[in-house]
Amino acid sequence: MAMTNHKQLSRILVAGCGKLGGEMALALADNDAQVFGLRRSPEKVPAGITGIGADLTKPETLEGQLPDDLDIVIYCLTPSSYDEQGYQDAYVTGLSNLLDAMGDRPLTRLFFVSSTSVYAQNDDGWVDESSTTEPSRFTGKHILQGERTALDSIHPATVVRFSGIYGPTRQRFLEEVLEGRMNPQPPAPYSNRIHEHDAVRAVTYMSELALAGKDLEDVYIVTDCEPVRLDEVVAWVQQQTPCKAPVEGARKGGRAGSKRCSNQRLLASGFEFRYPDFRAGYREMINSLS
């Protein structure tokens, strides 16, 4: 779906143009959009993307920096520190400052990149976009506050809740299995994941729908098609490639409760996965090791 039908050149800002945001920016630029990438170090914005240097926690750095006539804003920040202040700054303060700097001209769509950590469910049950969000940790609480800030703004907004992102640039879990640092005991908690390429493709796809005037929901869970117990994933990897025996102190379980995240709303939008389950993604990653 090309973006050129919307107008001559759609104008998109990726606020938080780091690893994931940078890939989104490049994908959007490939689809005939003029893309701006905002980050503290604009020289690190990918080639072909117009860099904007600003610190979203310091509103004075935004003065005179934002492009006019933006169609889409994708807010994709990660905390600069993983304490409570870092999450408050990244998900709430930064977004509020950006919204203030943007003024009162409504966008076609504001996308807020969120996380399934807003769900605290731990009963192996299914969660979807209508499920209760009562996070117990400060991380999820601040992310949820950011969601509400986006949805309560003057802009039509969509929250994108990613499950655990993995892929060629996010190989920590695979490395831990290979090195024997994962030893979950069955039945281990359910885990949910999304390949980084599909994460980028999902946001690009939703942006295209918005620019084409299609209706979007307020919230989408972006996760692959197979929630799976952690021990099953580890056992499968061990069957595919040589792995070291579990070391002393190897991790026994997950860190995010035990729930199964549904992607039915995303599928109903017409999105098609390139990596519909963990096997498709990890098989490619394992093959690249050799």
PDB file of N, CA and C in Angstrom, residues 162-195:
ATOM      1  N   PHE A 162       3.563  -3.906  22.091  1.00  0.00           N
ATOM      2  CA  PHE A 162       4.448  -4.986  21.666  1.00  0.00           C
ATOM      3  C   PHE A 162       4.656  -5.977  22.805  1.00  0.00           C
ATOM      4  N   SER A 163       4.688  -7.251  22.451  1.00  0.00           N
ATOM      5  CA  SER A 163       5.177  -8.261  23.400  1.00  0.00           C
ATOM      6  C   SER A 163       6.704  -8.278  23.308  1.00  0.00           C
ATOM      7  N   GLY A 164       7.356  -9.317  23.806  1.00  0.00           N
ATOM      8  CA  GLY A 164       8.816  -9.353  23.831  1.00  0.00           C
ATOM      9  C   GLY A 164       9.415  -9.339  22.427  1.00  0.00           C
ATOM     10  N   ILE A 165      10.214  -8.323  22.134  1.00  0.00           N
ATOM     11  CA  ILE A 165      10.789  -8.175  20.797  1.00  0.00           C
ATOM     12  C   ILE A 165      12.096  -8.963  20.711  1.00  0.00           C
ATOM     13  N   TYR A 166      12.246  -9.738  19.643  1.00  0.00           N
ATOM     14  CA  TYR A 166      13.485 -10.481  19.402  1.00  0.00           C
ATOM     15  C   TYR A 166      13.835 -10.375  17.929  1.00  0.00           C
ATOM     16  N   GLY A 167      15.031 -10.788  17.585  1.00  0.00           N
ATOM     17  CA  GLY A 167      15.442 -10.753  16.188  1.00  0.00           C
ATOM     18  C   GLY A 167      16.945 -10.625  16.065  1.00  0.00           C
ATOM     19  N   PRO A 168      17.450 -10.362  14.871  1.00  0.00           N
ATOM     20  CA  PRO A 168      18.897 -10.327  14.632  1.00  0.00           C
ATOM     21  C   PRO A 168      19.645  -9.344  15.517  1.00  0.00           C
ATOM     22  N   THR A 169      19.014  -8.232  15.893  1.00  0.00           N
ATOM     23  CA  THR A 169      19.704  -7.272  16.756  1.00  0.00           C
ATOM     24  C   THR A 169      19.309  -7.431  18.221  1.00  0.00           C
ATOM     25  N   ARG A 170      18.505  -8.431  18.518  1.00  0.00           N
ATOM     26  CA  ARG A 170      18.034  -8.672  19.885  1.00  0.00           C
ATOM     27  C   ARG A 170      18.127 -10.166  20.161  1.00  0.00           C
ATOM     28  N   GLN A 171      19.353 -10.646  20.374  1.00  0.00           N
ATOM     29  CA  GLN A 171      19.606 -12.075  20.466  1.00  0.00           C
ATOM     30  C   GLN A 171      19.886 -12.551  21.897  1.00  0.00           C
ATOM     31  N   ARG A 172      19.567 -11.728  22.887  1.00  0.00           N
ATOM     32  CA  ARG A 172      19.962 -12.076  24.251  1.00  0.00           C
ATOM     33  C   ARG A 172      19.384 -13.422  24.689  1.00  0.00           C
ATOM     34  N   PHE A 173      18.103 -13.645  24.449  1.00  0.00           N
ATOM     35  CA  PHE A 173      17.499 -14.906  24.883  1.00  0.00           C
ATOM     36  C   PHE A 173      18.180 -16.090  24.207  1.00  0.00           C
ATOM     37  N   LEU A 174      18.374 -16.011  22.904  1.00  0.00           N
ATOM     38  CA  LEU A 174      19.024 -17.112  22.187  1.00  0.00           C
ATOM     39  C   LEU A 174      20.421 -17.347  22.732  1.00  0.00           C
ATOM     40  N   GLU A 175      21.159 -16.286  22.982  1.00  0.00           N
ATOM     41  CA  GLU A 175      22.511 -16.435  23.526  1.00  0.00           C
ATOM     42  C   GLU A 175      22.494 -17.099  24.901  1.00  0.00           C
ATOM     43  N   GLU A 176      21.501 -16.768  25.714  1.00  0.00           N
ATOM     44  CA  GLU A 176      21.419 -17.375  27.041  1.00  0.00           C
ATOM     45  C   GLU A 176      21.134 -18.872  26.948  1.00  0.00           C
ATOM     46  N   VAL A 177      20.294 -19.269  26.001  1.00  0.00           N
ATOM     47  CA  VAL A 177      20.034 -20.703  25.812  1.00  0.00           C
ATOM     48  C   VAL A 177      21.299 -21.402  25.323  1.00  0.00           C
ATOM     49  N   LEU A 178      21.980 -20.822  24.358  1.00  0.00           N
ATOM     50  CA  LEU A 178      23.189 -21.426  23.817  1.00  0.00           C
ATOM     51  C   LEU A 178      24.260 -21.606  24.895  1.00  0.00           C
ATOM     52  N   GLU A 179      24.314 -20.652  25.833  1.00  0.00           N
ATOM     53  CA  GLU A 179      25.346 -20.684  26.871  1.00  0.00           C
ATOM     54  C   GLU A 179      24.899 -21.416  28.135  1.00  0.00           C
ATOM     55  N   GLY A 180      23.700 -21.998  28.124  1.00  0.00           N
ATOM     56  CA  GLY A 180      23.235 -22.763  29.277  1.00  0.00           C
ATOM     57  C   GLY A 180      22.747 -21.911  30.431  1.00  0.00           C
ATOM     58  N   ARG A 181      22.402 -20.668  30.151  1.00  0.00           N
ATOM     59  CA  ARG A 181      21.935 -19.790  31.221  1.00  0.00           C
ATOM     60  C   ARG A 181      20.412 -19.759  31.339  1.00  0.00           C
ATOM     61  N   MET A 182      19.730 -20.621  30.574  1.00  0.00           N
ATOM     62  CA  MET A 182      18.282 -20.762  30.686  1.00  0.00           C
ATOM     63  C   MET A 182      17.964 -22.213  30.970  1.00  0.00           C
ATOM     64  N   ASN A 183      17.217 -22.457  32.055  1.00  0.00           N
ATOM     65  CA  ASN A 183      16.855 -23.829  32.415  1.00  0.00           C
ATOM     66  C   ASN A 183      15.463 -23.867  33.050  1.00  0.00           C
ATOM     67  N   PRO A 184      14.441 -23.361  32.319  1.00  0.00           N
ATOM     68  CA  PRO A 184      13.093 -23.350  32.889  1.00  0.00           C
ATOM     69  C   PRO A 184      12.541 -24.764  33.050  1.00  0.00           C
ATOM     70  N   GLN A 185      11.816 -24.962  34.139  1.00  0.00           N
ATOM     71  CA  GLN A 185      11.265 -26.279  34.429  1.00  0.00           C
ATOM     72  C   GLN A 185       9.795 -26.334  34.012  1.00  0.00           C
ATOM     73  N   PRO A 186       9.393 -27.413  33.341  1.00  0.00           N
ATOM     74  CA  PRO A 186       7.995 -27.503  32.904  1.00  0.00           C
ATOM     75  C   PRO A 186       7.059 -27.750  34.094  1.00  0.00           C
ATOM     76  N   PRO A 187       5.849 -27.179  34.035  1.00  0.00           N
ATOM     77  CA  PRO A 187       5.384 -26.227  33.015  1.00  0.00           C
ATOM     78  C   PRO A 187       5.837 -24.806  33.361  1.00  0.00           C
ATOM     79  N   ALA A 188       6.679 -24.250  32.540  1.00  0.00           N
ATOM     80  CA  ALA A 188       7.164 -22.885  32.750  1.00  0.00           C
ATOM     81  C   ALA A 188       6.074 -21.885  32.368  1.00  0.00           C
ATOM     82  N   PRO A 189       6.234 -20.617  32.722  1.00  0.00           N
ATOM     83  CA  PRO A 189       5.241 -19.606  32.348  1.00  0.00           C
ATOM     84  C   PRO A 189       5.118 -19.461  30.837  1.00  0.00           C
ATOM     85  N   TYR A 190       3.947 -19.020  30.403  1.00  0.00           N
ATOM     86  CA  TYR A 190       3.773 -18.678  28.991  1.00  0.00           C
ATOM     87  C   TYR A 190       4.586 -17.428  28.660  1.00  0.00           C
ATOM     88  N   SER A 191       5.104 -17.405  27.444  1.00  0.00           N
ATOM     89  CA  SER A 191       5.843 -16.253  26.937  1.00  0.00           C
ATOM     90  C   SER A 191       5.218 -15.812  25.623  1.00  0.00           C
ATOM     91  N   ASN A 192       5.389 -14.533  25.311  1.00  0.00           N
ATOM     92  CA  ASN A 192       4.837 -13.945  24.093  1.00  0.00           C
ATOM     93  C   ASN A 192       5.930 -13.121  23.435  1.00  0.00           C
ATOM     94  N   ARG A 193       6.003 -13.163  22.113  1.00  0.00           N
ATOM     95  CA  ARG A 193       7.097 -12.475  21.438  1.00  0.00           C
ATOM     96  C   ARG A 193       6.663 -11.972  20.071  1.00  0.00           C
ATOM     97  N   ILE A 194       7.453 -11.037  19.557  1.00  0.00           N
ATOM     98  CA  ILE A 194       7.243 -10.503  18.216  1.00  0.00           C
ATOM     99  C   ILE A 194       8.611 -10.276  17.594  1.00  0.00           C
ATOM    100  N   HIS A 195       8.800 -10.760  16.381  1.00  0.00           N
ATOM    101  CA  HIS A 195      10.059 -10.539  15.670  1.00  0.00           C
ATOM    102  C   HIS A 195      10.189  -9.055  15.348  1.00  0.00           C
TER     103      HIS A 195
END
